XYZ file of C-alpha atoms in Angstrom:
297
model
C -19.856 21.509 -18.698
C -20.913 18.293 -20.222
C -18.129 15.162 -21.122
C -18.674 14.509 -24.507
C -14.429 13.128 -25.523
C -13.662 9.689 -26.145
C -11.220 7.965 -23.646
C -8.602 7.727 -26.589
C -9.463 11.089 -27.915
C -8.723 12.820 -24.617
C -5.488 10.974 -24.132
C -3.970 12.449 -27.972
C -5.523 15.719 -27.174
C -4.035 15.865 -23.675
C -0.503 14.685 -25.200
C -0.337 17.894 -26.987
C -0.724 20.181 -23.824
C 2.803 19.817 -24.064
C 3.507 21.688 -27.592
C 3.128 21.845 -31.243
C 3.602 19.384 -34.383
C 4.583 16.064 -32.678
C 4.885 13.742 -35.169
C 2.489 10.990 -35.137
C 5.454 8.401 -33.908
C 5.590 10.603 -30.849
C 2.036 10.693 -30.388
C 2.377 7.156 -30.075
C 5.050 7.318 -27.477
C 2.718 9.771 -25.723
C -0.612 7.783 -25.852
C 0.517 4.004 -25.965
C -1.491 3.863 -29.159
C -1.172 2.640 -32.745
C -0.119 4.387 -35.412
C -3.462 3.757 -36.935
C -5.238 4.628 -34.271
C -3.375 7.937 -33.508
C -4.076 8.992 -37.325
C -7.741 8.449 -36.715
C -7.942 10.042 -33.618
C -6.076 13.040 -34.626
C -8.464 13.408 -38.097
C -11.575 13.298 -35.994
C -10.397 15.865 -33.560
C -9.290 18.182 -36.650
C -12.480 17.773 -38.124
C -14.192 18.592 -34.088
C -12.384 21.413 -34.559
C -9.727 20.427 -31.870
C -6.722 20.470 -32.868
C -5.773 22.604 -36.471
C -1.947 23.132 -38.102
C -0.732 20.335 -35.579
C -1.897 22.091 -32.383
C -4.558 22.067 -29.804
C -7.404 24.613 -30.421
C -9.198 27.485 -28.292
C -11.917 24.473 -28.436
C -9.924 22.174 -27.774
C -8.872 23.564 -24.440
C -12.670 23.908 -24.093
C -13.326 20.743 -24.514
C -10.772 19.559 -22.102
C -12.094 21.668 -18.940
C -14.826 18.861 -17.235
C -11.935 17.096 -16.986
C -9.856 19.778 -14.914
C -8.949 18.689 -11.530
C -10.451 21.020 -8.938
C -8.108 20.412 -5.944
C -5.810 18.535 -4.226
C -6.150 16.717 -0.880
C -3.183 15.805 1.703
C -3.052 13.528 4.374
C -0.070 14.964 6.441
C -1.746 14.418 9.957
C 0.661 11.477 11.013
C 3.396 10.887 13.582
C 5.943 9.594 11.312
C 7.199 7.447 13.845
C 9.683 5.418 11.872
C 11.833 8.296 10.799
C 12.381 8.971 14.378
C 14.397 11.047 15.924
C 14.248 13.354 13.258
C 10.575 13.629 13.790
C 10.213 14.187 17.422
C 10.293 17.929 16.751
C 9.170 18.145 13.048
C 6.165 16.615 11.315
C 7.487 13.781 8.160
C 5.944 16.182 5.824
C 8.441 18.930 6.783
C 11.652 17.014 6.745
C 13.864 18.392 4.337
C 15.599 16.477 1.984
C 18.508 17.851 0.554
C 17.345 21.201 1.305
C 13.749 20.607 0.002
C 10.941 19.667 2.488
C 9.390 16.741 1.453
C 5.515 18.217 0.576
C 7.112 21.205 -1.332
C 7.664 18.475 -4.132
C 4.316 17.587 -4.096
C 2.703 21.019 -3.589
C 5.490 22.637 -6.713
C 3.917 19.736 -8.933
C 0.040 20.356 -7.955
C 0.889 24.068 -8.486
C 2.635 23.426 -11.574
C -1.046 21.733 -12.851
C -2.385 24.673 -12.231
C -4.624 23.473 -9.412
C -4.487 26.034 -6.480
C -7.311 24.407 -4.575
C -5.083 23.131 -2.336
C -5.738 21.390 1.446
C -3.929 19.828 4.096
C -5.445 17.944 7.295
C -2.961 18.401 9.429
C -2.213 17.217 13.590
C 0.517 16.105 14.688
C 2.665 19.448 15.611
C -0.263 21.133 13.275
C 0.921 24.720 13.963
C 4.445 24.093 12.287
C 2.661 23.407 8.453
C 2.195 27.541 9.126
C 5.157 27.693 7.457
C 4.244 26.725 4.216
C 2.044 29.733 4.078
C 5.157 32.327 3.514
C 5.753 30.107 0.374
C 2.426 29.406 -0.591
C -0.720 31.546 0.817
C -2.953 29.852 -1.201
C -3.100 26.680 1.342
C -6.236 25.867 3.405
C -5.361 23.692 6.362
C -7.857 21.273 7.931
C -7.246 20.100 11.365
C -7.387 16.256 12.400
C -7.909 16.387 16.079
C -8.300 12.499 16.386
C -5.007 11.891 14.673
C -3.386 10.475 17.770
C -6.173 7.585 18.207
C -7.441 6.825 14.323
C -5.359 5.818 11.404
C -5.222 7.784 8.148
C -8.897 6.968 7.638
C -9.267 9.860 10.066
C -7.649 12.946 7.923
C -10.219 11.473 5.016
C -12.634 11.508 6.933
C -11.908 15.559 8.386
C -11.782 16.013 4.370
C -14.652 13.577 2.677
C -16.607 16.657 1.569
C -13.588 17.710 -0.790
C -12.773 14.336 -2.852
C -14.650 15.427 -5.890
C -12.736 16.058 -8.993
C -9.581 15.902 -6.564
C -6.642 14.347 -5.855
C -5.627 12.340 -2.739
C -1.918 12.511 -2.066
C 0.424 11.411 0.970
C 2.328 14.125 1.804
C 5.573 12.331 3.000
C 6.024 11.401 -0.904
C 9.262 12.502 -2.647
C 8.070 13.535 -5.764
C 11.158 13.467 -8.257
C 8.615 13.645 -11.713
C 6.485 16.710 -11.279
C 4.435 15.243 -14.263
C 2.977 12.582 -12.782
C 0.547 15.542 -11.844
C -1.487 16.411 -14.548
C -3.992 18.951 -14.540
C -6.525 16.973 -16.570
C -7.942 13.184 -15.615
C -10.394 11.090 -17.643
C -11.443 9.007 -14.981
C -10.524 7.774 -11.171
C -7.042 6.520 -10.652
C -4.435 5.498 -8.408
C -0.245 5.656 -9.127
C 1.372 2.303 -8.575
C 5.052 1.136 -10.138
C 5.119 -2.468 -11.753
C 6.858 -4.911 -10.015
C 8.129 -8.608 -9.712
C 7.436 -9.062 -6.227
C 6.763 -6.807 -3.140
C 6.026 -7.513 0.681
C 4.843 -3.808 0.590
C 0.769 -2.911 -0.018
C 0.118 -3.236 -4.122
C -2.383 -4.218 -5.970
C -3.540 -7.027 -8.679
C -4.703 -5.180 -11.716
C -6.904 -6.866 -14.394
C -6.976 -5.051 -17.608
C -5.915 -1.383 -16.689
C -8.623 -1.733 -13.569
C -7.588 -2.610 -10.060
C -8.908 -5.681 -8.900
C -7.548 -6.264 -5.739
C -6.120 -4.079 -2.542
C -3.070 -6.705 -1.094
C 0.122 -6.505 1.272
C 2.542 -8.676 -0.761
C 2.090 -9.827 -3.914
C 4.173 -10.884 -7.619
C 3.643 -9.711 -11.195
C 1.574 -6.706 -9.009
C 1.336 -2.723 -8.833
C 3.373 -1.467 -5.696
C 0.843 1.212 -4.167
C 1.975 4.598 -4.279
C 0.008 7.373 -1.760
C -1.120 9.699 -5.163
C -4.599 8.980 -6.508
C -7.523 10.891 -8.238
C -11.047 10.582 -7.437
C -14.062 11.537 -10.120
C -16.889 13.886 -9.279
C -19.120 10.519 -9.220
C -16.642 8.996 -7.368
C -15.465 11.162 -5.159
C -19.033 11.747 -3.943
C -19.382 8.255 -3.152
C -16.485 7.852 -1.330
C -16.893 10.684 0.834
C -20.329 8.888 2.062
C -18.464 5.055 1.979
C -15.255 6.903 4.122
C -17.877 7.926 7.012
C -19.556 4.658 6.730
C -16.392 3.110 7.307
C -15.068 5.135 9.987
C -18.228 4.614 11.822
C -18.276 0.694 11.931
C -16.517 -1.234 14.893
C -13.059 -1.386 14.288
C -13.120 1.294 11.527
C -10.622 4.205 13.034
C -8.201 1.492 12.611
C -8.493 1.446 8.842
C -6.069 3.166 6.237
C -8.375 5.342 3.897
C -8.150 3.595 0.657
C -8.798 0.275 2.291
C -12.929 1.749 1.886
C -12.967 1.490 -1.945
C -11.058 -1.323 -2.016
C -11.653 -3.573 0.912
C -14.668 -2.679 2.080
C -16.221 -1.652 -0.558
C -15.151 -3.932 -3.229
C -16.678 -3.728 -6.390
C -18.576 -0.762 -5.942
C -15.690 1.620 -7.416
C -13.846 1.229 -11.002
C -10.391 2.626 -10.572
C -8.000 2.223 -12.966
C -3.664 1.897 -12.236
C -1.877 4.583 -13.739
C 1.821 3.037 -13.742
C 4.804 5.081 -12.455
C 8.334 4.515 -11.845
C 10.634 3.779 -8.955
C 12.750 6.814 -9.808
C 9.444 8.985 -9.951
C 8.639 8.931 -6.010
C 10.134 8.029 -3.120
C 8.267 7.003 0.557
C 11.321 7.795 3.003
C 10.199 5.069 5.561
C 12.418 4.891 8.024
C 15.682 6.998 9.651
C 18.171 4.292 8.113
C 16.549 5.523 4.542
C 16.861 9.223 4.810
C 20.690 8.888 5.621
C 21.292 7.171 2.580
C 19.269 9.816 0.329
C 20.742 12.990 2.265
C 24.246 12.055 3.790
C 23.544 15.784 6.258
C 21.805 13.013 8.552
C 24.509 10.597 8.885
C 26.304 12.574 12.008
């Protein structure tokens, strides 16, 4: 099916996936637009046939469906080595956290989207994610069997031919706002939470487009392991991840560093802010105490 919405048409017809008769103050709220622009918008897409007696339409929905995402990636392959020793016997993935493992956040919220195209490239201790499978059958595993020699480039690289129309997620994120998974994107993104300052990996962002791939940086994006890659884009980067892995020093590369290091310029992905409270990367031992007190023996 063809894209034929407007980048501000999809965003009010997306905001009322979530009910009926929002006023047009909460549409703003919704969208980040003006009042005068929501008011157009939501004319036109009555008159399209859209949206009628303030909700979304059987065409509507129709007209939201190129936009579906397909699937979701995750890169659970590593070690986890700075949340040892509770991952000498269990992968970082697995770790429960106040009862929950850690990717059943993630994996809830992708299900939740109603995306159940659903992979994980898996190695170290690979036959433990069988587990998952009593919970959720739908999973397709993908094995990393350099994992122990390559960085995360690797897992993308086991996976390149499945970035289309997908997301990309870490799957040691704690993922306390389900939402940030929606089951409809306009256009390639990646999450990252405003801050001041950061010495972690984050990104300069000019307009709503990131410019710039850094580790440290002020008035920046801090990177967060959750992005989603077009069909167009996708594509691409499946071809630019094996180029990359390929090149002299290039198992030592973190995936994303291809469209933004390597290939700078090439790709047009835009920050889609988040907030602290929304995910959390457990990165070390010392961290996991202080979110589940069960550790602190």
């Amino acid at each position: 099916m063809e894209k034929t919405l407007a980048r501000k048409q999809f965003d009010v017809l997306c905001a009322f996936l979530g009910g009926n008769n929002y006023t047009q103050r909460e549409l703003c709220e919704k969208t980040e637009l003006s009042l005068g622009t929501v008011n157009r918008i939501v004319k036109d897409l009555n008159d399209l046939g859209y949206l009628a007696d303030g909700a979304i339409t059987e065409a509507g929905m129709s007209a939201l469906e190129p936009y579906r995402v397909r699937r979701a990636v995750f890169v659970a392959a590593g070690f986890g080595s700075r949340l040892v020793p509770v991952t000498l016997n269990t992968p970082k993935p697995l770790v429960r956290v106040k009862g929950t493992r850690i990717i059943d956040t993630l994996i809830n919220a992708v299900l939740a989207a109603g995306i159940k195209e659903i992979y994980i490239v898996r190695g170290y201790l690979a036959e433990q994610f069988d587990q998952l499978l009593y919970k959720y059958p739908m999973l397709h595993f993908i094995e990393n069997p350099s994992y122990n020699e390559a960085n995360n480039i690797s897992s993308v690289m086991y996976a390149r031919e499945l970035l289309a129309d997908s997301y990309v997620l870490e799957a040691d994120l704690l993922l306390s706002n389900p939402q940030l998974i929606k089951p409809y994107q306009y256009s390639s993104n990646f999450l990252g939470i405003p801050v001041k300052k950061t010495d972690d990996w984050c990104f300069t962002v000019k307009g709503n487009v990131i410019a710039e791939q850094i580790v440290g940086g002020v008035e920046c994006y801090q990177e967060v392991g959750i992005s989603y890659w077009s069909r167009e884009d996708g594509t691409r980067l499946a071809e630019d991840v094996k180029t990359a892995y390929e090149m002299p020093g290039g198992k030592e590369l973190y995936w994303d560093q291809v469209p933004f290091v390597i290939c700078k310029g090439k790709y047009k992905v835009e920050i889609r802010p988040c907030k602290s409270e929304d995910v959390t990367e457990i990165d070390t031992f010392r961290e996991l105490k202080k979110i589940d007190s069960s550790y602190d023996v």
